[in-house]
Short mmCIF file of C-alpha atoms in Angstrom, two decimals:
data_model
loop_
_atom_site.label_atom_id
_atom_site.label_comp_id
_atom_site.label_asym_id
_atom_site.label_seq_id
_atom_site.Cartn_x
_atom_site.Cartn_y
_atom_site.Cartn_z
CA UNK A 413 0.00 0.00 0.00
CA UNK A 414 1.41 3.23 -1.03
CA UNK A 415 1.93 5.75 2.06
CA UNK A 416 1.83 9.13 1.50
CA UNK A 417 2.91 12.13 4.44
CA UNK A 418 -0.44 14.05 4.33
CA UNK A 419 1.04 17.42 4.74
CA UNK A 420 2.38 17.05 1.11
CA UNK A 421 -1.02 16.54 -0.07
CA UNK A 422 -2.78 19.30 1.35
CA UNK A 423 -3.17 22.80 -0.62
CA UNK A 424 -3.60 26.08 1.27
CA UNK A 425 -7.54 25.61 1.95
CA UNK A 426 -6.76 21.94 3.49
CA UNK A 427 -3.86 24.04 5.71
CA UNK A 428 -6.41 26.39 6.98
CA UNK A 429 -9.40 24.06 7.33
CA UNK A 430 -6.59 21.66 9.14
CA UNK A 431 -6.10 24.52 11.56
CA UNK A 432 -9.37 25.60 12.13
CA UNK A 433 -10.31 21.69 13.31
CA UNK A 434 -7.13 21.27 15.73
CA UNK A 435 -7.88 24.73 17.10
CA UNK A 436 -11.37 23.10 18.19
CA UNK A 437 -9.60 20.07 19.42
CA UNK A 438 -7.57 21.60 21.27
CA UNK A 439 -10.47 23.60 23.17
CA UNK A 440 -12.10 20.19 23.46
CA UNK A 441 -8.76 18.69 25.21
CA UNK A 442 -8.72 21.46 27.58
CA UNK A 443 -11.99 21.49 28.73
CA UNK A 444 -12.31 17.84 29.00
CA UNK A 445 -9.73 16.07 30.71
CA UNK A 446 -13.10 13.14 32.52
CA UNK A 447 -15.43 12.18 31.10
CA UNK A 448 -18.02 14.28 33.38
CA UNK A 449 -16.51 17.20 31.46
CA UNK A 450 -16.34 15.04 27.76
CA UNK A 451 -20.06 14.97 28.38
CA UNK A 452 -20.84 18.29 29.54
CA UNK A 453 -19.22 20.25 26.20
CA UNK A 454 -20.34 17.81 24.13
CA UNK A 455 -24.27 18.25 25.25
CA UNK A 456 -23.22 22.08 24.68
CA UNK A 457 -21.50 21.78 21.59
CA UNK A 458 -24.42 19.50 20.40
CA UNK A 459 -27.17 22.06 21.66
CA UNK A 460 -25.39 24.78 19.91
CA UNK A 461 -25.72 22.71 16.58
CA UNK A 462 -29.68 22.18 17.20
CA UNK A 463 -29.74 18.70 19.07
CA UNK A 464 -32.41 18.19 21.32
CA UNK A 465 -32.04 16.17 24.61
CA UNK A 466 -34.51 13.27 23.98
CA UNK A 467 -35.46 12.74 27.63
CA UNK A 468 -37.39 16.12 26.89
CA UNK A 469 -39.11 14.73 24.07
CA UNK A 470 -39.68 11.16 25.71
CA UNK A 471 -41.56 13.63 28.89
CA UNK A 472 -43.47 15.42 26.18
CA UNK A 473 -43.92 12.89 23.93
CA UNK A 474 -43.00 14.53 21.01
CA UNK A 475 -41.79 12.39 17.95
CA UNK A 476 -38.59 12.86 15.82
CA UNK A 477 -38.97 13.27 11.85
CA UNK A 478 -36.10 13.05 9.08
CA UNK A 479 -33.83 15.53 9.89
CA UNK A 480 -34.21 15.77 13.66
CA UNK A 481 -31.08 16.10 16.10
CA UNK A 482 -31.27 14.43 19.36
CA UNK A 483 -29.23 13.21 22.27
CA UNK A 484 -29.14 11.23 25.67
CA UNK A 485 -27.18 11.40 28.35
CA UNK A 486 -26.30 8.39 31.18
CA UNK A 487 -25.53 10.13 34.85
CA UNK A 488 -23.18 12.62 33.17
CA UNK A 489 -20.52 9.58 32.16
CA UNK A 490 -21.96 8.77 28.69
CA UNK A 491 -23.95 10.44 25.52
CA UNK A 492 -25.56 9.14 22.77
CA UNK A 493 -26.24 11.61 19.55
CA UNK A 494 -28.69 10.48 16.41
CA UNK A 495 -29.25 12.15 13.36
CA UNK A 496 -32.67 11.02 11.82
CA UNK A 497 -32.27 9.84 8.18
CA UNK A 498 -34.62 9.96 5.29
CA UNK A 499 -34.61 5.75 5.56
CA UNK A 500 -36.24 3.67 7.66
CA UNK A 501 -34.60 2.80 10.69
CA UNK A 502 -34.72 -0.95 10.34
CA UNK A 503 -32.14 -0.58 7.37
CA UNK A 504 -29.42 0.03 10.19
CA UNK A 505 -27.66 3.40 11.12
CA UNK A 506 -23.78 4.75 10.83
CA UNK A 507 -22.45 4.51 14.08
CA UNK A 508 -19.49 5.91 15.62
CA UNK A 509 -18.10 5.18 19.07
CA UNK A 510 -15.69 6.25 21.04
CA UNK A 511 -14.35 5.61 24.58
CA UNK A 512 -14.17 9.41 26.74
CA UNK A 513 -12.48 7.99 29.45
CA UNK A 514 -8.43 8.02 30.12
CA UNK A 515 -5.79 6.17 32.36
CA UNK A 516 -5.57 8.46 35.46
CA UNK A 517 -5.34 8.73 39.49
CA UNK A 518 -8.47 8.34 41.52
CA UNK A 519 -8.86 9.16 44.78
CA UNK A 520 -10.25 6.40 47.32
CA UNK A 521 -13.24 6.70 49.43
CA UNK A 522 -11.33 7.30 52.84
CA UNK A 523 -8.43 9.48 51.01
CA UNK A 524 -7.39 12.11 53.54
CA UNK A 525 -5.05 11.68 55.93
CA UNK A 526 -1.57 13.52 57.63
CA UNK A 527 1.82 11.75 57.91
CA UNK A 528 5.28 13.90 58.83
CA UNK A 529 3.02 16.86 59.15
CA UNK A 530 2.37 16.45 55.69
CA UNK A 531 -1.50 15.83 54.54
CA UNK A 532 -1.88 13.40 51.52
CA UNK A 533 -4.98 12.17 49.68
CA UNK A 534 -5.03 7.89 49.24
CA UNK A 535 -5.14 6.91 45.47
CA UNK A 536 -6.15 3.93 42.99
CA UNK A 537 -5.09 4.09 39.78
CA UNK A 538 -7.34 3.72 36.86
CA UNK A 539 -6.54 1.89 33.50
CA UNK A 540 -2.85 0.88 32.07
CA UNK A 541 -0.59 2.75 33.14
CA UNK A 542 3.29 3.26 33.86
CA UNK A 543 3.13 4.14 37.36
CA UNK A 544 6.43 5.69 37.72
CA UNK A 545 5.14 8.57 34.83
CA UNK A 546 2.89 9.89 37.42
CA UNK A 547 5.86 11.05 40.36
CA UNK A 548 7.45 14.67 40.49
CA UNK A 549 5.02 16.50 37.69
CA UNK A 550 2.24 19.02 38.30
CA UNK A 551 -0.81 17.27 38.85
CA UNK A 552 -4.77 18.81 39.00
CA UNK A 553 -7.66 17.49 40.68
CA UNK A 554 -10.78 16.94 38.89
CA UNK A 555 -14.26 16.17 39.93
CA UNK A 556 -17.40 16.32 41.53
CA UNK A 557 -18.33 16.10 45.48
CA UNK A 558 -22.13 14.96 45.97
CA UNK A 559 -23.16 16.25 49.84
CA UNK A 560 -26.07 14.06 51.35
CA UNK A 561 -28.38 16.97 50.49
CA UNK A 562 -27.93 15.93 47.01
CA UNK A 563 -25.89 19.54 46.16
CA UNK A 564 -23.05 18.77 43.76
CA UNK A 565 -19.82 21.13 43.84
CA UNK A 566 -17.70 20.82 41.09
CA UNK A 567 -14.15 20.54 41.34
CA UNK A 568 -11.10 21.85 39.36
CA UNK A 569 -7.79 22.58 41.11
CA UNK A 570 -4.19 23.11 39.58
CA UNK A 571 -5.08 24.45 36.18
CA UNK A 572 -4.94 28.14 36.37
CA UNK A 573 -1.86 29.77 36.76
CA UNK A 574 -2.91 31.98 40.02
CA UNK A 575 -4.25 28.01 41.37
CA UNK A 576 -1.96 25.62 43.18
CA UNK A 577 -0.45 22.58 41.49
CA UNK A 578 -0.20 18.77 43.63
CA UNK A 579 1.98 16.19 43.30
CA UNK A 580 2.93 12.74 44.14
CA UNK A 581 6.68 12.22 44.98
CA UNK A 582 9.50 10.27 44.10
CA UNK A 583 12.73 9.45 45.83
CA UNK A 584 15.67 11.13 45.09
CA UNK A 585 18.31 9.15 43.06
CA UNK A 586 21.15 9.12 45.92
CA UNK A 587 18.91 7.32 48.40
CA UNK A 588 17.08 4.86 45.08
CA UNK A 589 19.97 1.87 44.68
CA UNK A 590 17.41 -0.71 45.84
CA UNK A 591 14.49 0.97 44.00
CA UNK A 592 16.28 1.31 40.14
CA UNK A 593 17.29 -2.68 40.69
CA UNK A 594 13.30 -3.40 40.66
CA UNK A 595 11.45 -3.85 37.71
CA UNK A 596 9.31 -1.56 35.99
CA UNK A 597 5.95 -2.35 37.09
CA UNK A 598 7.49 -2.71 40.83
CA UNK A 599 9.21 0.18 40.82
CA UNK A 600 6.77 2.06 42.52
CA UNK A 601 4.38 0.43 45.14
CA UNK A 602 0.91 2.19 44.20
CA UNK A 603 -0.32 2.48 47.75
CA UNK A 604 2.42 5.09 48.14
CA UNK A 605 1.38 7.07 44.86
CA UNK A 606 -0.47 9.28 47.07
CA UNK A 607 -1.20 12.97 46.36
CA UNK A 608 0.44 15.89 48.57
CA UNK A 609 -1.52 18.23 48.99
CA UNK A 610 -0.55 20.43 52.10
CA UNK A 611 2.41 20.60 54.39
CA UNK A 612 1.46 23.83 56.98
CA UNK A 613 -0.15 23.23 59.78
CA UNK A 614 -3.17 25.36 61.27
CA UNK A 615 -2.45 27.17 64.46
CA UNK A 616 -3.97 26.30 68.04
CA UNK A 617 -3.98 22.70 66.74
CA UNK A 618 -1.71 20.03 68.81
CA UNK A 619 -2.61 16.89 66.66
CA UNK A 620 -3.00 16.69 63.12
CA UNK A 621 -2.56 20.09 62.20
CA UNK A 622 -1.58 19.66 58.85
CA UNK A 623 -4.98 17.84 58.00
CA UNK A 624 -6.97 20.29 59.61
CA UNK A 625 -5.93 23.38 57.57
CA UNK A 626 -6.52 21.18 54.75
CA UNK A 627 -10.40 20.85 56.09
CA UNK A 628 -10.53 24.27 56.68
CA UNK A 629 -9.47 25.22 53.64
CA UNK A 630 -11.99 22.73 51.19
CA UNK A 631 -15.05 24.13 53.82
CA UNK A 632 -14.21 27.56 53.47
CA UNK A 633 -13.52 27.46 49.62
CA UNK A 634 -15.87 24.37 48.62
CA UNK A 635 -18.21 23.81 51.50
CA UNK A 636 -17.54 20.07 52.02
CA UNK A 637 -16.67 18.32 55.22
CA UNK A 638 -14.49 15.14 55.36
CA UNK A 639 -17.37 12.80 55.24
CA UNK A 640 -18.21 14.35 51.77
CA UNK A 641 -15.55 12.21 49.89
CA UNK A 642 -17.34 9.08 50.42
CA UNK A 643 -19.69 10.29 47.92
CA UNK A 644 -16.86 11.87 45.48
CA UNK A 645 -15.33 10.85 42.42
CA UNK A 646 -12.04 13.14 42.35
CA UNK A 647 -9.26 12.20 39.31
CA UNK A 648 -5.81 13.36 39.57
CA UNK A 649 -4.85 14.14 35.50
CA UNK A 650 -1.51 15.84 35.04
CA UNK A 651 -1.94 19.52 35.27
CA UNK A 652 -1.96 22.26 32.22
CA UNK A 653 -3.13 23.08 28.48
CA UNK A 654 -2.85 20.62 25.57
CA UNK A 655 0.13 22.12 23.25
CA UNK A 656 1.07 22.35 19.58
CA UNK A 657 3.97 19.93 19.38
CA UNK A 658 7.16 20.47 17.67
CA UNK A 659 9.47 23.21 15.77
CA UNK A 660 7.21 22.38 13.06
CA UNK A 661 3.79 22.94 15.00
CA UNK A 662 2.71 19.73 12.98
CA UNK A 663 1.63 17.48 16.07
CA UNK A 664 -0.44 17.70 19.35
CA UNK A 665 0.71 16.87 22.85
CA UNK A 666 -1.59 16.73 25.42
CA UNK A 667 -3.02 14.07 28.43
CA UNK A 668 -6.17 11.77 27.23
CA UNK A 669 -5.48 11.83 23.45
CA UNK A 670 -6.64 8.24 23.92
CA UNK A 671 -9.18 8.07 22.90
CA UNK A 672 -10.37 11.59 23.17
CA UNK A 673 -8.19 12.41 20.29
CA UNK A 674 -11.42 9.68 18.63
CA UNK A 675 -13.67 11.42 20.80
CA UNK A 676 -13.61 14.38 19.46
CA UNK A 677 -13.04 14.01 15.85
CA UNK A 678 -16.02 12.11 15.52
CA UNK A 679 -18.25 14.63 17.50
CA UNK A 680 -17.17 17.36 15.54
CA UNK A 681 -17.94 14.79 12.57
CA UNK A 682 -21.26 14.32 13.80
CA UNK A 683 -21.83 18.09 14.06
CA UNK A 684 -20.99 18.89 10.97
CA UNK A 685 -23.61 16.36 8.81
CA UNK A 686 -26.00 18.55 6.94
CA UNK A 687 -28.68 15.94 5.73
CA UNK A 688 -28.17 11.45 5.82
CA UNK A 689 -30.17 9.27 4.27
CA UNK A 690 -28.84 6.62 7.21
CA UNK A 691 -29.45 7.84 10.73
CA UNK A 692 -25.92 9.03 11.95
CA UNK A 693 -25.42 7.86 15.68
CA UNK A 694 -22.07 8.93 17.50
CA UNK A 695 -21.61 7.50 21.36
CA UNK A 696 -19.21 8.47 23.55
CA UNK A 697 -18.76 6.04 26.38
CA UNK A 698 -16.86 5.46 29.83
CA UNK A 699 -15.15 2.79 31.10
CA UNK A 700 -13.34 1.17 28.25
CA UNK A 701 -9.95 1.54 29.78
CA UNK A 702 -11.47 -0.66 32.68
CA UNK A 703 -13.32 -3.55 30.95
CA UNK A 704 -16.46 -1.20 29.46
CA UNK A 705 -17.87 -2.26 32.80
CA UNK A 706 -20.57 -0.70 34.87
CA UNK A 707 -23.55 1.16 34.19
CA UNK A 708 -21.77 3.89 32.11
CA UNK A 709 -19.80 1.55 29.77
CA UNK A 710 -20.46 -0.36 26.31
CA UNK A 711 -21.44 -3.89 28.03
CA UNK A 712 -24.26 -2.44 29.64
CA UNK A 713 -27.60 -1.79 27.99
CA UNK A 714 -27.50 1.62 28.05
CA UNK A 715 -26.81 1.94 24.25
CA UNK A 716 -29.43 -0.56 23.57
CA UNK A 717 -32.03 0.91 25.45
CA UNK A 718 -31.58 4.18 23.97
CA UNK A 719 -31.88 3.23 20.85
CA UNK A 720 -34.99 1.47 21.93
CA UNK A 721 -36.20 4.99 23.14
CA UNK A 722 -34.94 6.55 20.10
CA UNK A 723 -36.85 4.05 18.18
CA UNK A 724 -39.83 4.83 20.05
CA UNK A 725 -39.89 8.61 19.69
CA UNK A 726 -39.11 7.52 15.50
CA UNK A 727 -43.01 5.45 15.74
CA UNK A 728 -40.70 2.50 15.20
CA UNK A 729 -40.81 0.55 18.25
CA UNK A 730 -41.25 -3.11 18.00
CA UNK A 731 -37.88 -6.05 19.48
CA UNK A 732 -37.49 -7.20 16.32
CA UNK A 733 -37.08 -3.55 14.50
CA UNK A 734 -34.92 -2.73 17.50
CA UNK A 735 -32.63 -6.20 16.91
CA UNK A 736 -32.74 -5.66 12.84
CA UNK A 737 -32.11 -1.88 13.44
CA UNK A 738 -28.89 -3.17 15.29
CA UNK A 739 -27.87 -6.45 13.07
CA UNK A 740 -28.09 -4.15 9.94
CA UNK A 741 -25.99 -0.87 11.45
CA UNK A 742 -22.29 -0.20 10.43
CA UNK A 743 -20.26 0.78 12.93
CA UNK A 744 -16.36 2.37 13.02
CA UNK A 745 -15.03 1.89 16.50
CA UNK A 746 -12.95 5.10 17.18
CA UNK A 747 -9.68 4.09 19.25
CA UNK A 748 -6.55 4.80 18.82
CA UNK A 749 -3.25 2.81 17.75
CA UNK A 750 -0.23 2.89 18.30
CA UNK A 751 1.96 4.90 15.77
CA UNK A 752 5.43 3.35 15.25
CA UNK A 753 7.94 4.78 17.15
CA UNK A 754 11.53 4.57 15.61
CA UNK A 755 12.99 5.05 19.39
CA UNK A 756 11.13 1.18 20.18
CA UNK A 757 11.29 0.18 16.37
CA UNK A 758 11.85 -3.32 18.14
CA UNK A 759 8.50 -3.54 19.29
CA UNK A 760 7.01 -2.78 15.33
CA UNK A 761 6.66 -4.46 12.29
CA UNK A 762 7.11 -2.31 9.83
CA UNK A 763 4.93 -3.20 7.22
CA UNK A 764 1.95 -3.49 9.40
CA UNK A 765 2.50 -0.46 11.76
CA UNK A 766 0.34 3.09 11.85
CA UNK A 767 2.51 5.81 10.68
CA UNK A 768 2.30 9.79 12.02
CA UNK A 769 0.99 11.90 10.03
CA UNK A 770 -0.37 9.18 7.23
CA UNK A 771 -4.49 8.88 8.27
CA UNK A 772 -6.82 7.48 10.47
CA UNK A 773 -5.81 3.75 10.92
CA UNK A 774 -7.87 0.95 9.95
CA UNK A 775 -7.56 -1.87 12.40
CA UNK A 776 -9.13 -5.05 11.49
CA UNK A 777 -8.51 -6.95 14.08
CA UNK A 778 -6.86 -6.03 17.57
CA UNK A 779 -6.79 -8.53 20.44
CA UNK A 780 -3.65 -10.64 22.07
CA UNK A 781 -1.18 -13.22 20.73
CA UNK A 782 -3.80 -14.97 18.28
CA UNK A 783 -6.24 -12.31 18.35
CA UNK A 784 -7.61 -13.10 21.43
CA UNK A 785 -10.20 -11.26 22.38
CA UNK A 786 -10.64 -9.44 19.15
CA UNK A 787 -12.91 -8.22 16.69
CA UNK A 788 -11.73 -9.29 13.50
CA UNK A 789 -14.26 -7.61 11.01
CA UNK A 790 -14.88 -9.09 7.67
CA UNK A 791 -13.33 -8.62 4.35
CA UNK A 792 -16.58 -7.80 2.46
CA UNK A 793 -16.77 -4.58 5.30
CA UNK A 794 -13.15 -3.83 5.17
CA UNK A 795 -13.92 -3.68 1.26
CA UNK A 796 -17.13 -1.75 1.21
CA UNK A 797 -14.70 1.08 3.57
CA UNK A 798 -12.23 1.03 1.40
CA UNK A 799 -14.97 2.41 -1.62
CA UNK A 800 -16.62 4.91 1.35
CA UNK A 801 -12.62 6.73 1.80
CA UNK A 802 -11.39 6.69 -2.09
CA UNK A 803 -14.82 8.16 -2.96
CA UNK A 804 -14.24 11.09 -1.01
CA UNK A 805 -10.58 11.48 -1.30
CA UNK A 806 -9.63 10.39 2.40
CA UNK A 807 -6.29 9.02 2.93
CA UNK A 808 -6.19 5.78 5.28
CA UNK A 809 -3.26 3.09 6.40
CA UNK A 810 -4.23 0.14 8.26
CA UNK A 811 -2.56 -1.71 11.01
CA UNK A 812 -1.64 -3.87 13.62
CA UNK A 813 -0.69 -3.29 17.50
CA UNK A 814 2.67 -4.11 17.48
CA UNK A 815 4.34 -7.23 16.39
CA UNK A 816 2.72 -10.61 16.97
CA UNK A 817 2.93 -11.82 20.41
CA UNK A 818 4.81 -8.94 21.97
CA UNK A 819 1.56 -7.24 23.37
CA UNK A 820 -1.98 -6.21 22.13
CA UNK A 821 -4.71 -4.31 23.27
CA UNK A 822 -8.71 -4.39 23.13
CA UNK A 823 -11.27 -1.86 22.29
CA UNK A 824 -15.43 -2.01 22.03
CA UNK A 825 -15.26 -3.09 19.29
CA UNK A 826 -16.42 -6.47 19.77
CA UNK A 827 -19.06 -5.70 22.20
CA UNK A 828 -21.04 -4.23 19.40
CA UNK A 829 -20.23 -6.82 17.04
CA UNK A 830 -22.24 -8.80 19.23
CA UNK A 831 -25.62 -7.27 17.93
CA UNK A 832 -24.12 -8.98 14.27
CA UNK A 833 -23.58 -5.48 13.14
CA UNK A 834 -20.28 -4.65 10.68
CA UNK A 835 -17.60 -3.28 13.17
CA UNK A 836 -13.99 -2.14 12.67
CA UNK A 837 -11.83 -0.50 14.77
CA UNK A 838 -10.84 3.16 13.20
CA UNK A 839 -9.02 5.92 14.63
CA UNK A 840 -5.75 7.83 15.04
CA UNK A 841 -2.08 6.87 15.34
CA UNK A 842 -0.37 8.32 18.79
CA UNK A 843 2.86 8.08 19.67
CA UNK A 844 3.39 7.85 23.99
CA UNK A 845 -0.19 5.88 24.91
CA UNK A 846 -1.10 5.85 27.94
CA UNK A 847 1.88 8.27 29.18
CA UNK A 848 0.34 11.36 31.38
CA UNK A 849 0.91 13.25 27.96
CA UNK A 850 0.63 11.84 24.49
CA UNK A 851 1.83 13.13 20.99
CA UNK A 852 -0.98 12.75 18.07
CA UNK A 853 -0.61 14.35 14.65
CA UNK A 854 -2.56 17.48 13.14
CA UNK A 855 -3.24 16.19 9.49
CA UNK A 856 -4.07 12.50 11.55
CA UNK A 857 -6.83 14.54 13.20
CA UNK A 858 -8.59 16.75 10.46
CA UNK A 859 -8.05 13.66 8.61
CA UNK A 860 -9.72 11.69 10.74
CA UNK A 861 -12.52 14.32 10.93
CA UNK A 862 -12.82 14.15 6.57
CA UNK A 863 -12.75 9.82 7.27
CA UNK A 864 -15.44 10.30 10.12
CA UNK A 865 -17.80 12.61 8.25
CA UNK A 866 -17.35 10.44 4.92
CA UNK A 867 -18.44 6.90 6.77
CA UNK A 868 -21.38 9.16 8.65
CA UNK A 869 -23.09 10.35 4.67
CA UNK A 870 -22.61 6.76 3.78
CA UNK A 871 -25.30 5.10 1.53
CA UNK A 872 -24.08 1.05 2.63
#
């Protein structure tokens, strides 16, 4: 397959539009960093563009026509948007999906406590990660605090200049013999990656003093008491603005590219369809990095009974509409790979590796060793895709994670195969995964957008 760099492709309109997507992106990157906030600009985004939510329509009854705009939101962790099409909803629907959620920090239930008159906050980590990336870098706090009145206070500290950053520590090489002998993954014990966040005590106070200025400091400016973190869910991400990366300004670095970097290409996608003939359906879902488990991620029903709902408001409603409305839908499942790296070129093979800076990736099958637990989507799909990108002059590669048996990865991909729909994983080389920042390219991303918007006005 002939690879081409896409910045020698692109004429001076292509430049500007290129700009005037990652400019959006990068907006997008800043103001979500969890998937609370993923959710919260894309329902505004989405408004803005003339989507409706459909739990007001369900309350009012109101039915959606060709044309219509809607979207549905679970607990403020997932979204759903449609676009009604001039065709019948049992013929099947363009779907693209992406995962909102990112390897991070949580903090426990119990987190605060003072040690050496310093006050820390207990952590878990979330998703893949190399836990030694994490130590001696700013770090912000993101979240929300529910009291047992049911008020919820929203939570951002370390992001503004004038705020204060945290951070979890690391020993200092003169005193780390024993600890650069261990091995990667042991290198740091994870029940001492815990957050600093205070280190003066209050006056008048004999015991604990540290920890009490702390308290007095998240009543005064927050209103919340101790108790209040049972009922939290706080994420350390590493603190500060996604960047334009390079001497070039041709790439993006920034945390939670994956899969936000998918994310957000295919909202903007979504935002930008005109008129279908297919429904267009974009979700955006939690808990991938974790399984997809829990209420809030793809192995739940909460896809499945929105569509059901969508269905419904369509005057479509019947199980076997809602199964052949599934079966028949084509789906591009929007995740990342991993773009070779000539630093780890051990790790690649060549001819099968995503390239920077060369188009969304095509990923036909994922999974470990012999594909386990993958996806593996059929020729006759992978053909019908191929027709879909040259039609509308978008530039693809395809690709596998890395060579065969060294390491693999999984996406939701084959959760919605399950329904018997057509499914391939689709998105964006980065380079980095899973590190507290991570390097994607800007002609990957408005191409991605052009691939996105392409599969979306799809006549399959």
């Amino acid at each position: 397959m002939d690879r081409k760099n896409l910045w020698n492709t692109y004429d001076e309109a292509h430049l500007q539009e290129l700009e005037g997507v990652t400019g959006r992106y990068l907006t997008c990157l800043d103001l979500g960093k969890t998937e609370r906030e993923c959710v919260r600009i894309t329902k505004e985004l989405a408004q803005k563009a003339g989507y409706r939510d459909m739990k007001d329509l369900i309350e009012r009854r109101e039915p959606v026509k060709a044309g219509d705009k809607v979207y549905m939101d679970y607990a403020e962790k997932a979204v759903v948007l449609f676009q009604a099409g001039s065709e019948p909803l049992v013929n099947g629907m363009n779907i693209l999906g992406a995962h909102i959620d990112s390897p991070r920090i949580d903090i426990k239930q119990n987190p605060l406590y003072e040690d050496a008159q310093m006050a820390y906050l207990d952590t878990h980590y979330y998703g893949g990660i190399k836990k030694y990336q994490w130590v001696a870098m700013p770090l912000a706090l993101h979240g929300v605090v529910i009291k047992k009145d049911g008020t919820k206070v929203d939570i951002v500290i370390g992001e503004r200049e004038d705020e204060p950053a945290l951070a979890i520590t690391d020993l200092l090489p003169h005193l780390a013999y024993e600890q650069m002998e261990k091995k990667a993954d042991k290198f740091l014990d994870a029940e001492k990656m815990d957050l600093l966040i205070g280190n003066r005590p209050v006056k008048g106070e004999e015991k604990e003093a540290v920890k009490a200025q702390i308290l007095q400091i998240l009543d005064e400016t927050y209103g919340i008491e101790e108790g209040d973190f049972l009922s939290a869910e706080l994420e350390v991400v590493p603190a500060g603005r996604a960047r334009v990366c390079g001497l070039d300004r041709s790439m993006v670095m920034a945390y939670g590219q994956d899969d936000r970097v998918c994310a957000f290409t295919s909202l903007l996608a979504m935002l930008s369809e005109k008129e279908v003939k297919r429904t267009s359906c974009c979700i955006l879902i939690d808990k991938e990095e974790i399984g997809s488990v829990g209420a809030s991620g793809m192995t739940s029903k909460f896809f499945e009974n929105t569509v059901a709902e969508y269905l419904s408001l369509c005057g479509q409603y019947d199980e076997l509409t809602l199964r052949r409305t599934l079966s028949k839908s084509k789906m591009l499942s929007s995740d990342v790979s991993a773009a070779f790296d000539p630093m780890f070129e051990e790790a690649f093979e060549k001819k099968n590796a995503a390239y920077l800076a060369h188009g969304p990736v095509f990923n036909k099958y994922t999974g470990k060793g012999g594909k386990g637990g993958s996806n593996d989507a059929n020729a006759e799909y992978m053909a019908e895709l191929r027709a879909v990108m040259e039609r509308n002059n978008v530039q693809f590669q395809t690709a596998e994670l890395g060579r065969v048996d060294l390491g693999g990865g999984g996406t939701i991909a084959y959760i919605m195969a399950a329904y018997g729909m057509e499914v391939i994983d689709s998105g964006v080389a980065v380079l980095s995964m899973h590190a507290p920042w991570e390097i994607a390219s800007k002609a990957d991303i408005y191409e991605a957008v052009r691939a996105y918007e392409a599969f979306l006005k799809a006549e399959f």
